[in-house]
């Protein structure tokens, strides 16, 4: 069976997945701070890779690009010029994060012909909205949980840097727990409020939650959601298949 190698180079982490082309299932997943050429070499030897998709929100990694282009498979560097199965109505498409674009494309395949609100909780909290007719309208960007904790510490003189923890009670009784719960439950309230705003205009609305902090937030949101890990990688796989069906 052929496989796709999909690589997502984010702001703080690099994620790579081996995805079976016939089932769209992830069979191997790797996370690191930088491109791990040793793991990639192992993956390319172990699996029959028929296509490679690469998306990055950082500056180009010339060593990684050279490494991949010398492998005998279809290589698709994902860019703003890459054809997509969805229509993009974003007014400045060249500034749209490629991770956001890949994730909303993945949501399009998972929930066809539905109004989809994709929420990604990572370094940033991003929302992206896709109409049922397959038109991407845009969304919003706000600081993620860890950025909020860092900002409270860096832009004040006396507030400590607090590590994020899972809290069921929303009332803090120390400075540390007050910060933690204010950041965590403040984001929960923010997400719930935004879901309500979209729901007032678009019905029925399918809500998809992904990103590194999704597991922490999922059981605190009042709205029914689809928790979907690794949505960016799944979207890259589908975009690769859309552009290079010969890799399937």
Coordinates of N, CA and C in Angstrom, one line a residue:
X1 N 0.8 -1.2 0.0 CA 0.0 0.0 0.0 C 0.9 1.2 0.0
X2 N 0.6 2.2 -0.8 CA 1.3 3.5 -0.8 C 0.9 4.3 0.4
X3 N 1.9 5.2 0.7 CA 1.6 6.1 1.9 C 2.0 7.5 1.5
X4 N 1.4 8.5 2.2 CA 1.8 9.9 2.1 C 2.6 10.3 3.3
X5 N 3.7 11.1 3.1 CA 4.4 11.7 4.2 C 4.0 13.1 4.2
X6 N 3.4 13.6 5.3 CA 3.0 14.9 5.5 C 3.7 15.6 6.6
X7 N 4.2 16.8 6.4 CA 5.0 17.5 7.4 C 4.4 18.9 7.6
X8 N 4.2 19.2 8.8 CA 3.6 20.5 9.2 C 4.7 21.2 10.2
X9 N 5.3 22.2 9.6 CA 6.3 23.0 10.4 C 5.6 24.2 11.0
X10 N 5.2 24.1 12.3 CA 4.5 25.2 12.9 C 5.4 26.2 13.6
X11 N 4.8 27.1 14.4 CA 5.5 28.1 15.1 C 6.5 27.6 16.1
X12 N 6.1 26.6 16.8 CA 6.9 26.0 17.9 C 7.3 24.6 17.7
X13 N 6.6 23.8 16.9 CA 6.8 22.4 16.8 C 6.7 22.0 15.3
X14 N 7.4 20.8 15.0 CA 7.3 20.2 13.7 C 6.6 18.9 13.9
X15 N 5.6 18.6 13.1 CA 4.8 17.4 13.2 C 4.9 16.7 11.8
X16 N 5.1 15.4 11.8 CA 5.2 14.7 10.6 C 4.3 13.4 10.8
X17 N 3.7 13.0 9.7 CA 2.8 11.8 9.8 C 3.0 11.0 8.5
X18 N 2.9 9.6 8.7 CA 2.8 8.7 7.6 C 1.3 8.3 7.5
X19 N 0.7 8.6 6.4 CA -0.8 8.4 6.2 C -1.0 7.4 5.1
X20 N -1.8 6.4 5.4 CA -2.2 5.4 4.4 C -3.1 6.1 3.3
X21 N -2.7 5.9 2.1 CA -3.5 6.7 1.0 C -4.9 6.1 0.8
X22 N -5.1 4.8 1.1 CA -6.4 4.2 0.8 C -7.4 4.4 1.9
X23 N -6.9 4.6 3.2 CA -7.8 4.7 4.3 C -7.7 6.1 5.0
X24 N -6.7 6.9 4.6 CA -6.5 8.2 5.2 C -6.2 8.1 6.7
X25 N -5.7 6.9 7.2 CA -5.4 6.7 8.6 C -3.9 7.0 8.8
X26 N -3.6 7.7 9.9 CA -2.2 8.0 10.3 C -1.6 6.7 11.0
X27 N -0.6 6.2 10.4 CA 0.1 5.0 10.9 C 1.3 5.3 11.7
X28 N 1.9 6.5 11.6 CA 3.0 6.9 12.4 C 3.0 8.4 12.5
X29 N 3.3 8.8 13.7 CA 3.3 10.3 14.0 C 4.5 10.6 14.8
X30 N 5.1 11.8 14.4 CA 6.4 12.2 15.0 C 6.3 13.7 15.3
X31 N 6.7 14.1 16.5 CA 6.7 15.5 16.9 C 8.1 15.9 17.4
X32 N 8.6 17.0 17.0 CA 9.9 17.5 17.4 C 10.0 19.0 17.3
X33 N 11.0 19.6 17.8 CA 11.2 21.1 17.7 C 11.6 21.5 16.3
X34 N 12.4 20.7 15.7 CA 13.0 21.0 14.3 C 12.9 19.7 13.4
X35 N 13.1 20.0 12.2 CA 13.0 18.8 11.2 C 14.0 17.8 11.6
X36 N 13.5 16.5 11.8 CA 14.3 15.4 12.2 C 14.6 14.6 11.0
X37 N 15.7 14.8 10.4 CA 16.1 14.1 9.2 C 16.3 12.6 9.4
X38 N 16.8 12.3 10.6 CA 17.0 10.8 10.9 C 15.7 10.1 10.9
X39 N 14.6 10.7 11.6 CA 13.3 10.0 11.5 C 12.8 10.0 10.1
X40 N 12.9 11.0 9.4 CA 12.4 11.1 8.0 C 13.1 10.0 7.2
X41 N 14.4 9.8 7.4 CA 15.2 8.8 6.6 C 14.6 7.4 7.0
X42 N 14.3 7.2 8.2 CA 13.8 5.9 8.7 C 12.4 5.7 8.0
X43 N 11.6 6.7 8.0 CA 10.2 6.6 7.5 C 10.2 6.3 6.0
X44 N 11.1 7.0 5.3 CA 11.2 6.8 3.9 C 11.7 5.4 3.5
X45 N 12.5 4.8 4.4 CA 13.0 3.4 4.2 C 11.9 2.4 4.5
X46 N 11.2 2.7 5.6 CA 10.2 1.7 6.1 C 8.9 1.6 5.3
X47 N 8.5 2.7 4.8 CA 7.2 2.8 4.1 C 7.4 3.1 2.6
X48 N 6.4 2.7 1.8 CA 6.4 3.0 0.4 C 5.8 4.3 0.2
X49 N 6.6 5.4 0.2 CA 6.1 6.8 0.2 C 5.9 7.1 -1.3
X50 N 4.6 7.4 -1.6 CA 4.3 7.8 -3.0 C 4.2 9.3 -3.2
X51 N 4.0 10.1 -2.1 CA 3.9 11.5 -2.2 C 4.2 12.2 -0.9
X52 N 4.8 13.4 -1.0 CA 5.2 14.1 0.2 C 4.6 15.5 0.2
X53 N 4.0 15.9 1.3 CA 3.5 17.3 1.4 C 4.2 18.0 2.5
X54 N 4.5 19.2 2.2 CA 5.3 20.0 3.2 C 4.6 21.4 3.4
X55 N 4.3 21.8 4.6 CA 3.7 23.1 4.9 C 4.5 23.7 6.0
X56 N 4.9 25.0 5.9 CA 5.6 25.6 6.9 C 5.2 27.1 7.1
X57 N 5.1 27.5 8.4 CA 4.8 28.9 8.7 C 6.1 29.6 9.0
X58 N 7.2 28.9 9.0 CA 8.5 29.5 9.2 C 9.2 29.8 7.9
X59 N 10.4 30.4 8.0 CA 11.2 30.6 6.8 C 11.6 29.2 6.2
X60 N 11.8 29.2 4.9 CA 12.1 27.9 4.3 C 13.3 27.2 4.9
X61 N 13.2 25.9 5.1 CA 14.3 25.0 5.6 C 15.0 24.4 4.4
X62 N 16.1 25.0 3.9 CA 16.7 24.6 2.7 C 17.3 23.1 2.8
X63 N 17.8 22.8 4.0 CA 18.3 21.4 4.1 C 17.2 20.4 4.0
X64 N 16.1 20.7 4.6 CA 14.9 19.8 4.5 C 14.4 19.7 3.1
X65 N 14.2 20.8 2.4 CA 13.7 20.8 1.1 C 14.7 20.0 0.1
X66 N 16.0 20.2 0.3 CA 16.9 19.5 -0.5 C 16.8 18.0 -0.2
X67 N 16.7 17.6 1.0 CA 16.6 16.2 1.4 C 15.3 15.6 0.8
X68 N 14.2 16.3 0.8 CA 13.0 15.7 0.3 C 12.9 15.6 -1.2
X69 N 13.5 16.7 -1.9 CA 13.4 16.7 -3.4 C 14.3 15.6 -4.0
X70 N 15.2 15.1 -3.2 CA 16.1 14.0 -3.8 C 15.5 12.6 -3.6
X71 N 14.3 12.5 -3.0 CA 13.6 11.3 -2.8 C 12.7 11.0 -4.0
X72 N 12.6 9.8 -4.6 CA 11.8 9.5 -5.8 C 10.4 9.4 -5.5
X73 N 9.7 10.5 -5.2 CA 8.3 10.5 -5.0 C 7.8 11.9 -5.4
X74 N 6.5 12.0 -5.5 CA 5.9 13.4 -5.8 C 6.1 14.2 -4.5
X75 N 6.7 15.4 -4.7 CA 6.9 16.3 -3.6 C 6.1 17.6 -3.8
X76 N 5.2 17.9 -2.9 CA 4.3 19.1 -3.0 C 4.6 20.0 -1.9
X77 N 5.4 21.1 -2.1 CA 5.5 22.1 -1.1 C 4.2 22.9 -1.1
X78 N 3.5 22.9 -0.1 CA 2.2 23.6 0.0 C 2.4 25.1 0.1
X79 N 1.8 25.8 -0.8 CA 1.9 27.3 -0.9 C 0.5 27.9 -1.1
X80 N 0.5 29.2 -1.2 CA -0.8 29.9 -1.5 C -1.2 29.7 -2.9
X81 N -0.3 29.2 -3.8 CA -0.6 29.0 -5.2 C -1.1 27.5 -5.4
X82 N -1.1 26.7 -4.4 CA -1.5 25.3 -4.6 C -3.0 25.2 -4.8
X83 N -3.4 24.5 -5.9 CA -4.9 24.4 -6.1 C -5.6 23.7 -4.9
X84 N -6.8 24.1 -4.6 CA -7.6 23.5 -3.5 C -9.0 23.1 -4.0
X85 N -9.6 22.2 -3.3 CA -11.0 21.8 -3.6 C -12.0 22.8 -3.0
X86 N -11.5 23.8 -2.3 CA -12.5 24.8 -1.7 C -12.2 26.2 -2.3
X87 N -13.2 27.1 -2.3 CA -13.0 28.4 -2.8 C -12.5 29.3 -1.6
X88 N -11.5 30.2 -1.9 CA -11.0 31.0 -0.9 C -11.4 32.4 -1.0
X89 N -12.3 32.9 -0.1 CA -12.8 34.3 -0.2 C -12.0 35.2 0.7
X90 N -10.9 34.8 1.3 CA -10.1 35.7 2.1 C -9.5 36.8 1.3
X91 N -9.6 38.0 1.8 CA -9.3 39.2 1.0 C -7.8 39.3 0.8
X92 N -7.0 38.8 1.7 CA -5.5 38.8 1.5 C -5.0 37.3 1.6
X93 N -5.3 36.5 0.6 CA -5.0 35.1 0.6 C -3.5 34.8 0.8
X94 N -2.6 35.8 0.4 CA -1.2 35.5 0.5 C -0.7 35.7 1.9
X95 N -1.5 36.2 2.8 CA -1.1 36.4 4.2 C -1.8 35.3 5.1
X96 N -2.6 34.5 4.5 CA -3.3 33.4 5.3 C -2.3 32.3 5.7
X97 N -2.3 32.0 7.0 CA -1.4 30.9 7.4 C -1.7 29.6 6.7
X98 N -0.7 28.9 6.2 CA -0.9 27.7 5.5 C -1.4 26.6 6.4
X99 N -1.1 26.6 7.7 CA -1.7 25.6 8.6 C -3.2 25.8 8.7
X100 N -3.6 27.1 8.8 CA -5.1 27.3 8.8 C -5.8 26.8 7.5
X101 N -5.1 27.1 6.4 CA -5.7 26.7 5.1 C -5.8 25.1 5.0
X102 N -4.7 24.5 5.4 CA -4.7 23.0 5.4 C -5.8 22.4 6.3
X103 N -5.9 23.0 7.5 CA -6.8 22.5 8.5 C -8.3 22.6 8.0
X104 N -8.6 23.8 7.5 CA -10.0 24.0 7.0 C -10.3 23.1 5.8
X105 N -9.3 22.8 5.0 CA -9.5 21.9 3.9 C -9.7 20.5 4.4
X106 N -9.0 20.1 5.5 CA -9.3 18.8 6.1 C -10.7 18.7 6.6
X107 N -11.1 19.8 7.3 CA -12.5 19.8 7.8 C -13.5 19.7 6.7
X108 N -13.2 20.3 5.5 CA -14.1 20.2 4.4 C -14.3 18.7 4.0
X109 N -13.3 17.9 4.0 CA -13.4 16.5 3.6 C -14.1 15.7 4.7
X110 N -13.9 16.0 6.0 CA -14.5 15.3 7.1 C -16.0 15.6 7.2
X111 N -16.4 16.8 6.8 CA -17.8 17.3 7.0 C -18.3 18.0 5.8
X112 N -18.4 17.2 4.7 CA -18.8 17.8 3.4 C -20.2 18.4 3.5
X113 N -20.4 19.5 2.7 CA -21.7 20.2 2.5 C -22.3 20.6 3.9
X114 N -21.4 21.0 4.8 CA -21.8 21.5 6.1 C -21.2 22.9 6.4
X115 N -21.9 23.7 7.1 CA -21.2 24.9 7.7 C -20.3 24.4 8.8
X116 N -19.0 24.7 8.6 CA -18.0 24.2 9.6 C -17.2 25.4 10.2
X117 N -17.2 25.4 11.5 CA -16.3 26.3 12.3 C -15.2 25.5 12.9
X118 N -14.0 25.8 12.4 CA -12.8 25.0 12.8 C -12.1 25.9 13.9
X119 N -11.8 25.3 15.0 CA -11.2 26.0 16.1 C -9.9 25.3 16.4
X120 N -8.7 26.0 16.3 CA -7.4 25.4 16.6 C -6.8 26.1 17.8
X121 N -6.6 25.3 18.8 CA -6.0 25.9 20.1 C -4.6 25.4 20.1
X122 N -3.7 26.3 19.8 CA -2.2 26.0 19.8 C -1.5 27.3 20.3
X123 N -0.4 27.6 19.6 CA 0.3 28.8 19.9 C -0.6 30.0 19.9
X124 N -1.5 30.0 18.9 CA -2.6 31.0 18.7 C -3.9 30.3 18.8
X125 N -4.9 31.0 19.1 CA -6.3 30.5 19.0 C -6.9 31.0 17.7
X126 N -7.0 30.1 16.8 CA -7.5 30.5 15.5 C -8.9 29.9 15.2
X127 N -9.8 30.7 14.6 CA -11.1 30.2 14.2 C -11.2 30.4 12.7
X128 N -11.7 29.4 12.0 CA -11.9 29.5 10.5 C -13.2 29.0 10.2
X129 N -13.9 29.7 9.3 CA -15.3 29.3 8.9 C -15.4 28.9 7.4
X130 N -16.0 27.8 7.2 CA -16.3 27.3 5.8 C -17.8 27.1 5.6
X131 N -18.3 27.8 4.5 CA -19.7 27.6 4.2 C -20.0 26.2 3.7
X132 N -21.2 25.8 3.7 CA -21.6 24.5 3.2 C -21.3 24.3 1.7
X133 N -21.3 25.5 1.0 CA -21.0 25.4 -0.4 C -19.5 25.3 -0.7
X134 N -18.7 25.1 0.3 CA -17.2 25.0 0.1 C -16.5 26.3 -0.1
X135 N -17.0 27.4 0.4 CA -16.3 28.7 0.3 C -15.8 29.0 1.7
X136 N -14.5 29.3 1.8 CA -13.8 29.7 3.0 C -13.9 31.2 3.1
X137 N -14.5 31.7 4.3 CA -14.7 33.1 4.5 C -13.6 33.8 5.3
X138 N -13.0 33.1 6.2 CA -12.0 33.7 7.1 C -12.3 33.3 8.5
X139 N -11.9 34.1 9.4 CA -12.1 33.8 10.8 C -11.5 34.8 11.8
X140 N -10.7 34.3 12.8 CA -10.1 35.2 13.8 C -8.9 34.6 14.3
X141 N -8.0 35.4 14.9 CA -6.7 35.0 15.5 C -6.6 35.7 16.8
X142 N -6.3 35.0 17.9 CA -6.1 35.5 19.2 C -4.9 34.7 19.9
X143 N -4.4 35.3 20.9 CA -3.3 34.5 21.6 C -3.8 33.2 22.2
X144 N -2.9 32.2 22.1 CA -3.2 30.9 22.7 C -3.0 30.9 24.2
X145 N -3.3 29.8 24.9 CA -3.2 29.7 26.3 C -1.8 30.1 26.8
X146 N -0.8 29.5 26.2 CA 0.6 29.8 26.7 C 1.0 31.2 26.5
X147 N 0.6 31.8 25.3 CA 1.0 33.2 25.1 C 0.3 34.1 26.1
X148 N -0.9 33.8 26.5 CA -1.6 34.6 27.5 C -0.8 34.5 28.9
X149 N -0.4 33.3 29.2 CA 0.3 33.2 30.5 C 1.7 34.0 30.4
X150 N 2.3 33.9 29.3 CA 3.6 34.6 29.1 C 3.4 36.1 29.1
X151 N 2.4 36.6 28.5 CA 2.1 38.0 28.4 C 1.8 38.6 29.8
X152 N 1.1 37.9 30.7 CA 0.8 38.4 32.0 C 2.1 38.5 32.8
X153 N 3.1 37.6 32.6 CA 4.3 37.7 33.3 C 5.3 38.8 32.7
X154 N 5.4 38.8 31.4 CA 6.3 39.7 30.7 C 5.9 41.2 30.8
X155 N 4.6 41.5 30.8 CA 4.2 42.8 30.7 C 3.6 43.4 32.0
X156 N 3.9 42.7 33.1 CA 3.7 43.2 34.4 C 4.9 43.0 35.2
X157 N 5.0 43.7 36.4 CA 6.2 43.7 37.2 C 6.2 42.6 38.2
X158 N 5.0 42.1 38.6 CA 5.0 41.3 39.8 C 4.3 39.9 39.6
X159 N 3.6 39.8 38.5 CA 2.9 38.5 38.2 C 3.8 37.4 37.8
X160 N 3.8 36.3 38.4 CA 4.7 35.2 38.1 C 4.3 34.5 36.8
X161 N 5.3 33.8 36.2 CA 5.0 32.9 35.1 C 4.4 31.6 35.6
X162 N 3.2 31.3 35.2 CA 2.5 30.2 35.7 C 2.4 29.1 34.7
X163 N 2.6 27.8 35.1 CA 2.5 26.7 34.2 C 1.0 26.4 34.0
X164 N 0.6 26.0 32.8 CA -0.8 25.7 32.6 C -1.2 24.3 33.3
X165 N -2.3 24.3 33.9 CA -2.8 23.1 34.5 C -4.3 23.0 34.3
X166 N -4.8 21.8 34.3 CA -6.2 21.5 34.0 C -7.0 21.8 35.3
X167 N -7.9 22.7 35.3 CA -8.7 23.1 36.5 C -10.2 23.0 36.2
X168 N -10.8 22.3 37.1 CA -12.3 22.2 37.0 C -13.0 23.3 37.7
X169 N -12.4 23.9 38.7 CA -13.0 25.1 39.4 C -12.5 26.4 38.7
X170 N -13.4 27.3 38.5 CA -13.0 28.5 37.8 C -12.6 29.7 38.8
X171 N -12.6 29.4 40.1 CA -12.3 30.5 41.1 C -10.9 30.2 41.7
X172 N -9.9 31.1 41.5 CA -8.6 30.9 42.0 C -8.5 31.5 43.4
X173 N -7.8 30.9 44.3 CA -7.6 31.4 45.7 C -6.2 31.7 46.0
X174 N -5.3 31.7 45.0 CA -4.0 32.3 45.1 C -3.7 33.0 43.8
X175 N -2.6 33.8 43.8 CA -2.3 34.5 42.6 C -2.0 33.5 41.4
X176 N -1.3 32.5 41.7 CA -1.0 31.5 40.7 C -2.3 30.8 40.1
X177 N -3.1 30.4 41.0 CA -4.4 29.7 40.5 C -5.3 30.7 39.9
X178 N -5.3 32.0 40.3 CA -6.1 33.0 39.7 C -5.7 33.2 38.3
X179 N -4.4 33.3 38.0 CA -3.9 33.4 36.7 C -4.3 32.2 35.8
X180 N -4.0 31.1 36.4 CA -4.3 29.8 35.6 C -5.8 29.7 35.2
X181 N -6.6 30.0 36.2 CA -8.0 29.8 35.9 C -8.6 31.0 35.1
X182 N -8.0 32.2 35.3 CA -8.4 33.3 34.4 C -8.1 33.0 33.0
X183 N -6.9 32.5 32.7 CA -6.5 32.3 31.3 C -7.3 31.1 30.8
X184 N -7.4 30.0 31.5 CA -8.1 28.8 31.0 C -9.6 29.0 30.8
X185 N -10.2 29.5 31.8 CA -11.7 29.6 31.7 C -12.1 30.9 30.9
X186 N -11.2 31.9 30.8 CA -11.4 33.0 30.0 C -11.4 32.5 28.5
X187 N -10.5 31.6 28.1 CA -10.5 31.1 26.8 C -11.8 30.3 26.5
X188 N -12.2 29.5 27.5 CA -13.4 28.7 27.3 C -14.6 29.6 27.1
X189 N -14.7 30.6 27.8 CA -15.8 31.6 27.6 C -15.7 32.2 26.3
X190 N -14.5 32.6 25.9 CA -14.3 33.2 24.6 C -14.7 32.3 23.4
X191 N -14.3 31.0 23.5 CA -14.7 30.1 22.5 C -16.2 29.9 22.4
X192 N -16.8 29.7 23.6 CA -18.2 29.5 23.7 C -19.0 30.7 23.1
X193 N -18.5 31.9 23.4 CA -19.2 33.1 22.9 C -19.1 33.2 21.4
X194 N -17.9 32.8 20.8 CA -17.7 32.9 19.4 C -18.6 31.8 18.7
X195 N -18.7 30.6 19.3 CA -19.5 29.6 18.7 C -21.0 30.1 18.6
X196 N -21.4 30.8 19.7 CA -22.8 31.3 19.7 C -23.0 32.3 18.6
X197 N -22.0 33.2 18.4 CA -22.1 34.2 17.4 C -22.3 33.6 16.0
X198 N -21.5 32.6 15.7 CA -21.5 31.9 14.4 C -22.9 31.1 14.3
X199 N -23.3 30.5 15.4 CA -24.5 29.7 15.4 C -25.7 30.6 15.1
X200 N -25.7 31.8 15.5 CA -26.8 32.7 15.3 C -27.0 33.0 13.8
X201 N -25.9 32.9 13.0 CA -25.9 33.3 11.6 C -26.0 32.0 10.7
X202 N -25.3 31.0 11.1 CA -25.2 29.8 10.3 C -25.7 28.5 11.0
X203 N -26.8 28.0 10.5 CA -27.4 26.8 11.0 C -27.7 25.8 10.0
X204 N -27.5 24.5 10.3 CA -26.8 24.0 11.4 C -25.3 24.2 11.3
X205 N -24.6 24.3 12.4 CA -23.2 24.6 12.5 C -22.4 23.4 13.0
X206 N -21.4 22.9 12.3 CA -20.5 21.9 12.8 C -19.3 22.5 13.3
X207 N -18.9 22.2 14.6 CA -17.7 22.7 15.2 C -16.7 21.7 15.4
X208 N -15.5 22.0 14.9 CA -14.3 21.1 14.9 C -13.2 21.7 15.7
X209 N -12.7 21.0 16.7 CA -11.7 21.4 17.6 C -10.4 20.6 17.4
X210 N -9.3 21.4 17.2 CA -8.0 20.7 17.0 C -6.9 21.5 17.7
X211 N -5.7 21.1 17.5 CA -4.5 21.8 18.1 C -4.0 21.2 19.4
X212 N -2.8 21.7 19.8 CA -2.2 21.1 20.9 C -2.9 21.1 22.3
X213 N -3.7 22.2 22.4 CA -4.5 22.3 23.7 C -5.9 21.9 23.6
X214 N -6.3 21.2 22.5 CA -7.7 20.8 22.3 C -8.2 19.9 23.4
X215 N -7.3 18.9 23.8 CA -7.8 18.0 24.8 C -8.1 18.6 26.1
X216 N -7.4 19.7 26.4 CA -7.6 20.5 27.7 C -8.9 21.2 27.6
X217 N -9.4 21.6 26.4 CA -10.5 22.5 26.3 C -11.8 21.7 26.0
X218 N -11.7 20.6 25.3 CA -12.8 19.9 24.7 C -14.0 19.6 25.7
X219 N -13.6 19.1 26.9 CA -14.7 18.8 27.8 C -15.3 20.0 28.6
X220 N -14.7 21.2 28.4 CA -15.2 22.4 29.0 C -16.1 23.2 28.2
X221 N -16.2 22.9 26.9 CA -17.0 23.7 26.0 C -18.5 23.2 26.1
X222 N -19.4 24.1 26.1 CA -20.8 23.7 26.2 C -21.4 23.1 25.0
X223 N -20.8 23.5 23.8 CA -21.4 23.1 22.5 C -20.9 21.7 22.1
X224 N -21.7 20.9 21.4 CA -21.2 19.7 20.8 C -20.1 20.0 19.8
X225 N -19.0 19.3 19.9 CA -17.9 19.5 19.0 C -17.4 18.2 18.5
X226 N -16.6 18.2 17.4 CA -15.8 17.1 16.9 C -14.4 17.4 17.3
X227 N -13.8 16.7 18.3 CA -12.4 16.8 18.6 C -11.6 16.0 17.5
X228 N -10.8 16.7 16.8 CA -10.1 16.2 15.6 C -8.6 16.4 15.7
X229 N -7.8 15.5 16.3 CA -6.4 15.8 16.3 C -5.7 15.7 15.0
X230 N -4.6 16.4 14.8 CA -3.8 16.3 13.6 C -4.6 16.7 12.3
X231 N -5.4 17.7 12.4 CA -6.3 18.1 11.3 C -5.4 18.7 10.2
X232 N -4.4 19.4 10.5 CA -3.5 20.0 9.5 C -2.8 18.9 8.7
X233 N -2.3 17.9 9.3 CA -1.7 16.8 8.6 C -2.7 16.1 7.7
X234 N -3.9 15.8 8.2 CA -4.9 15.2 7.4 C -5.3 16.1 6.2
X235 N -5.4 17.4 6.4 CA -5.7 18.3 5.3 C -4.6 18.3 4.3
X236 N -3.3 18.2 4.7 CA -2.2 18.2 3.7 C -2.3 16.9 2.9
X237 N -2.6 15.8 3.6 CA -2.8 14.5 2.8 C -3.9 14.6 1.8
X238 N -5.0 15.3 2.1 CA -6.1 15.4 1.1 C -5.8 16.4 0.0
X239 N -5.0 17.4 0.3 CA -4.6 18.4 -0.7 C -3.6 17.7 -1.7
X240 N -2.7 16.9 -1.1 CA -1.8 16.2 -1.9 C -2.5 15.2 -2.9
X241 N -3.5 14.5 -2.3 CA -4.3 13.6 -3.2 C -5.1 14.3 -4.2
X242 N -5.6 15.5 -3.9 CA -6.3 16.3 -4.8 C -5.5 16.8 -6.0
X243 N -4.2 17.1 -5.7 CA -3.3 17.6 -6.8 C -2.6 16.5 -7.5
X244 N -2.4 15.4 -6.8 CA -1.6 14.3 -7.4 C -2.3 13.0 -7.2
X245 N -3.4 12.8 -7.9 CA -4.1 11.5 -7.7 C -3.3 10.3 -8.0
X246 N -2.2 10.5 -8.8 CA -1.4 9.4 -9.2 C -0.6 8.8 -8.0
X247 N -0.6 9.6 -6.9 CA 0.1 9.2 -5.7 C -0.7 8.2 -4.8
X248 N -2.0 8.0 -5.2 CA -2.9 7.2 -4.4 C -2.7 5.7 -4.7

